[in-house]
DNA sequence: CGGGTCTTTGAAGATAGTCAATTTAGGTGG
DNA sequence: CCACCTAAATTGACTATCTTCAAAGACCCG
């Protein structure tokens, strides 16, 4: 492995366990090297630290190696809309491409590590590696599709359906990373869940209690067990959330 | 101009009045030619016609030359979320890139004309014209930012704020196309507005009546006059919608 | 000109929000 | 390691907003 200062190992996409979820999907060995050359020293963030803020100049995308992030838009009067939760293997910062300024904040919800991908370098190797370019566009498009599904959730669903969709979405994403999908720790507060789902924190709390009373889930603060994931799915399959 | 069958004039980006809003922003004459070569015969749609449907194979993006579209996601039980309204100069279909299948329907809300941009060809010339590639990514990113602002609207705003934001958004987009920005015809029904804003059609109707009674707007069915756009803006500036 | 769709408006009802009190957890420093 | 303190979560009671149900009126297209 390539050594760098402070005895840290240089991050290599080719070794990364997330390579099949992240940007380098489908690259050959030579292309891995090119992508590796672009990645800056990975950066560590403590819980609560900002990766970037709304208004910051956009220079890089960030691939999450470990940890958990939220993005949010803050409004003048202090209200705040969480626009997404991001976990390992996901790319964050694509909002900034449109006008070279970030339109949202990105905050670490636990101690995290990210790979920094300077966007101008990424554009350059995108010109050289069409499959990378294509995959990157796919990722942006997925973000659009994801956002549109959130619009469906916010526009059409009741509180219970929203929470069920939220839990099942987390479950699926954890599953595709090889984690237990029916038992996990929430990294965000009730208020952050509520903000994402267009609900107040009290409603989130009440709905969780209701699910627990119905035997659908087990709630121990941030520790969630999905007891009847199939039932939860039925609550939302009427509304087709991908 | 280049003639094609049926005596129709071949659409040329270089002549198009929308070139500064659409994909070719910032191209030089030679690059215009390359882009022109990629554009298929423009396609006309009658009001109500589908440009593409959810589940269709994705092959092309579409640039709107004239007319007005909505995109929507249909749910199993017949409910339907409008995810966007699109007017001339805007690009539609980017949802399909992620997995080569469209995730939403696109419907013409009035007789319309679109330029078809086969995506594989677009990728090819993107490799040759970095500024085009970059601009295309900017457009995708703008779509992400737009969707996140809709999330803010759906998650945080009251009915009056949502409608005010909707009207001002239309106003701004019409203005940047050189149309009157304080007087326009709505191309969509109250139900479609409601679906987009996460409200029922009755609520949209009531809120419009309320705005009219307050002297903010004049409503004559689909004909809207913004009498106090500044006041409308104040209703939403507290919530910072871009 | 007429059928059907879209829109408006009213009244009643449901869902989620607000306000408030209590409990519990987690972090900090002694 | 414990105690304290602050922040987060739960729960209840009440309220506001939006939805639902219903009926009447207006427009549009053939």
Short mmCIF file of C-alpha atoms in Angstrom, two decimals, chain B residues 9-206:
data_model
loop_
_atom_site.label_atom_id
_atom_site.label_comp_id
_atom_site.label_asym_id
_atom_site.label_seq_id
_atom_site.Cartn_x
_atom_site.Cartn_y
_atom_site.Cartn_z
CA UNK B 9 -36.93 22.89 -40.94
CA UNK B 10 -34.25 21.03 -39.05
CA UNK B 11 -34.05 22.39 -35.55
CA UNK B 12 -30.78 24.13 -34.91
CA UNK B 13 -29.58 24.94 -31.44
CA UNK B 14 -27.60 27.82 -32.85
CA UNK B 15 -30.79 29.54 -33.99
CA UNK B 16 -32.88 28.57 -31.02
CA UNK B 17 -34.10 31.39 -28.87
CA UNK B 18 -33.71 29.14 -25.86
CA UNK B 19 -30.05 28.36 -26.35
CA UNK B 20 -29.07 30.44 -23.34
CA UNK B 21 -31.46 28.55 -21.07
CA UNK B 22 -31.03 25.08 -22.45
CA UNK B 23 -28.19 22.66 -22.95
CA UNK B 24 -25.97 24.61 -25.36
CA UNK B 25 -25.05 27.41 -22.97
CA UNK B 26 -21.57 28.64 -23.75
CA UNK B 27 -20.85 26.57 -26.84
CA UNK B 28 -18.82 27.93 -29.75
CA UNK B 29 -20.03 27.65 -33.38
CA UNK B 30 -18.23 24.40 -34.10
CA UNK B 31 -19.63 22.84 -30.98
CA UNK B 32 -23.13 23.98 -31.93
CA UNK B 33 -22.76 21.95 -35.11
CA UNK B 34 -21.81 18.87 -33.16
CA UNK B 35 -24.79 19.27 -30.89
CA UNK B 36 -27.11 19.95 -33.83
CA UNK B 37 -25.98 16.70 -35.39
CA UNK B 38 -27.12 14.81 -32.32
CA UNK B 39 -30.61 16.20 -32.10
CA UNK B 40 -33.29 14.09 -33.65
CA UNK B 41 -36.19 15.50 -35.51
CA UNK B 42 -38.20 17.50 -33.08
CA UNK B 43 -41.39 15.87 -31.93
CA UNK B 44 -44.84 17.39 -31.47
CA UNK B 45 -47.22 16.33 -28.77
CA UNK B 46 -50.87 17.13 -28.32
CA UNK B 47 -52.17 18.18 -24.95
CA UNK B 48 -52.51 15.10 -22.77
CA UNK B 49 -50.01 13.01 -24.74
CA UNK B 50 -47.28 11.13 -22.90
CA UNK B 51 -43.69 11.88 -23.78
CA UNK B 52 -42.62 8.82 -21.81
CA UNK B 53 -44.02 6.68 -19.03
CA UNK B 54 -42.66 5.17 -15.86
CA UNK B 55 -41.21 1.80 -16.78
CA UNK B 56 -40.33 2.81 -20.34
CA UNK B 57 -36.81 2.16 -21.47
CA UNK B 58 -34.73 5.32 -21.23
CA UNK B 59 -33.02 6.28 -24.46
CA UNK B 60 -33.29 10.03 -24.77
CA UNK B 61 -33.54 13.26 -22.92
CA UNK B 62 -35.96 15.86 -24.19
CA UNK B 63 -35.49 19.60 -24.38
CA UNK B 64 -38.76 21.50 -24.43
CA UNK B 65 -38.97 23.94 -27.32
CA UNK B 66 -42.53 25.06 -26.79
CA UNK B 67 -45.26 23.98 -24.45
CA UNK B 68 -45.60 22.76 -20.94
CA UNK B 69 -45.18 19.39 -19.22
CA UNK B 70 -45.70 17.75 -15.90
CA UNK B 71 -43.92 14.73 -14.52
CA UNK B 72 -45.60 12.44 -12.05
CA UNK B 73 -45.22 9.19 -10.16
CA UNK B 74 -48.35 7.06 -10.03
CA UNK B 75 -48.95 4.85 -7.01
CA UNK B 76 -50.74 1.54 -7.07
CA UNK B 77 -53.90 2.76 -5.43
CA UNK B 78 -54.43 5.48 -7.98
CA UNK B 79 -52.86 8.31 -6.04
CA UNK B 80 -50.43 10.32 -8.01
CA UNK B 81 -47.65 12.72 -7.08
CA UNK B 82 -46.75 15.46 -9.52
CA UNK B 83 -42.98 15.81 -9.20
CA UNK B 84 -42.46 18.78 -11.47
CA UNK B 85 -43.71 21.22 -14.06
CA UNK B 86 -41.47 21.96 -17.02
CA UNK B 87 -41.48 24.80 -19.53
CA UNK B 88 -39.54 25.77 -22.62
CA UNK B 89 -35.78 25.48 -22.41
CA UNK B 90 -35.92 22.89 -19.68
CA UNK B 91 -34.59 19.36 -19.93
CA UNK B 92 -36.76 16.42 -19.01
CA UNK B 93 -36.01 12.74 -18.53
CA UNK B 94 -32.89 12.79 -16.36
CA UNK B 95 -34.58 10.39 -13.94
CA UNK B 96 -34.05 7.63 -16.49
CA UNK B 97 -30.26 7.75 -16.50
CA UNK B 98 -29.88 5.93 -13.20
CA UNK B 99 -31.00 2.53 -14.41
CA UNK B 100 -32.04 3.06 -18.02
CA UNK B 101 -35.70 3.02 -17.08
CA UNK B 102 -37.89 6.04 -16.62
CA UNK B 103 -39.15 6.38 -13.08
CA UNK B 104 -41.91 8.86 -13.86
CA UNK B 105 -44.41 9.82 -16.53
CA UNK B 106 -44.04 13.00 -18.56
CA UNK B 107 -47.27 14.46 -19.93
CA UNK B 108 -47.84 17.46 -22.18
CA UNK B 109 -50.19 19.93 -20.49
CA UNK B 110 -50.64 21.83 -23.76
CA UNK B 111 -49.66 21.21 -27.35
CA UNK B 112 -45.90 21.07 -27.22
CA UNK B 113 -42.72 20.49 -29.15
CA UNK B 114 -39.59 18.84 -27.87
CA UNK B 115 -36.08 18.18 -29.18
CA UNK B 116 -35.05 14.59 -28.68
CA UNK B 117 -31.50 14.08 -27.49
CA UNK B 118 -30.42 10.43 -27.68
CA UNK B 119 -28.46 9.91 -24.52
CA UNK B 120 -25.74 7.70 -25.94
CA UNK B 121 -24.95 10.32 -28.56
CA UNK B 122 -25.00 13.00 -25.90
CA UNK B 123 -22.49 11.02 -23.87
CA UNK B 124 -20.25 10.74 -26.90
CA UNK B 125 -20.11 14.43 -27.64
CA UNK B 126 -19.85 15.13 -23.92
CA UNK B 127 -16.54 13.30 -24.10
CA UNK B 128 -15.49 15.59 -26.92
CA UNK B 129 -16.81 18.87 -25.57
CA UNK B 130 -15.93 19.22 -21.89
CA UNK B 131 -17.92 22.43 -21.53
CA UNK B 132 -21.04 20.60 -22.70
CA UNK B 133 -20.38 17.77 -20.29
CA UNK B 134 -19.92 20.23 -17.49
CA UNK B 135 -23.05 22.14 -18.34
CA UNK B 136 -25.05 18.96 -18.47
CA UNK B 137 -23.87 18.02 -15.01
CA UNK B 138 -24.83 21.49 -13.84
CA UNK B 139 -28.33 20.90 -15.16
CA UNK B 140 -28.59 17.62 -13.29
CA UNK B 141 -27.34 19.27 -10.15
CA UNK B 142 -29.90 22.06 -10.56
CA UNK B 143 -32.59 19.44 -10.71
CA UNK B 144 -31.32 18.05 -7.40
CA UNK B 145 -31.34 21.51 -5.83
CA UNK B 146 -34.82 22.15 -7.18
CA UNK B 147 -36.11 18.90 -5.74
CA UNK B 148 -34.59 19.70 -2.37
CA UNK B 149 -36.35 23.02 -2.33
CA UNK B 150 -39.60 21.21 -3.02
CA UNK B 151 -38.81 18.97 -0.07
CA UNK B 152 -38.45 22.11 2.05
CA UNK B 153 -41.77 23.34 0.77
CA UNK B 154 -43.55 20.05 1.42
CA UNK B 155 -41.91 19.47 4.76
CA UNK B 156 -42.14 22.89 6.35
CA UNK B 157 -44.63 25.21 4.73
CA UNK B 158 -48.28 25.90 5.28
CA UNK B 159 -50.79 25.87 2.44
CA UNK B 160 -50.59 29.63 1.85
CA UNK B 161 -46.81 29.61 1.80
CA UNK B 162 -46.76 26.70 -0.62
CA UNK B 163 -49.09 28.37 -3.06
CA UNK B 164 -47.22 31.66 -2.84
CA UNK B 165 -43.95 29.84 -3.52
CA UNK B 166 -45.53 28.06 -6.45
CA UNK B 167 -46.85 31.24 -8.03
CA UNK B 168 -43.59 33.13 -7.55
CA UNK B 169 -41.62 30.24 -8.98
CA UNK B 170 -43.74 30.27 -12.13
CA UNK B 171 -43.40 34.03 -12.29
CA UNK B 172 -39.61 33.90 -12.15
CA UNK B 173 -39.33 31.21 -14.76
CA UNK B 174 -41.64 33.05 -17.13
CA UNK B 175 -39.68 36.24 -16.56
CA UNK B 176 -36.39 34.59 -17.50
CA UNK B 177 -37.99 33.51 -20.76
CA UNK B 178 -39.03 37.04 -21.58
CA UNK B 179 -42.72 36.56 -20.81
CA UNK B 180 -44.86 38.70 -18.58
CA UNK B 181 -44.11 37.60 -15.08
CA UNK B 182 -47.12 39.04 -13.26
CA UNK B 183 -49.83 37.74 -15.52
CA UNK B 184 -50.06 34.25 -16.89
CA UNK B 185 -52.23 31.29 -17.74
CA UNK B 186 -51.96 28.21 -15.60
CA UNK B 187 -51.49 25.16 -17.78
CA UNK B 188 -52.35 22.72 -15.03
CA UNK B 189 -55.51 21.94 -13.07
CA UNK B 190 -56.08 22.73 -9.42
CA UNK B 191 -55.69 19.05 -8.75
CA UNK B 192 -52.27 18.98 -10.39
CA UNK B 193 -51.15 22.03 -8.46
CA UNK B 194 -52.40 20.36 -5.31
CA UNK B 195 -50.58 17.15 -6.06
CA UNK B 196 -47.35 19.05 -6.61
CA UNK B 197 -47.79 21.05 -3.41
CA UNK B 198 -49.00 18.19 -1.25
CA UNK B 199 -52.48 19.68 -0.92
CA UNK B 200 -55.97 18.68 -2.00
CA UNK B 201 -57.52 20.53 -4.89
CA UNK B 202 -60.10 22.10 -2.60
CA UNK B 203 -57.36 23.57 -0.46
CA UNK B 204 -55.68 25.03 -3.54
CA UNK B 205 -58.96 26.54 -4.66
CA UNK B 206 -59.73 27.95 -1.23
#
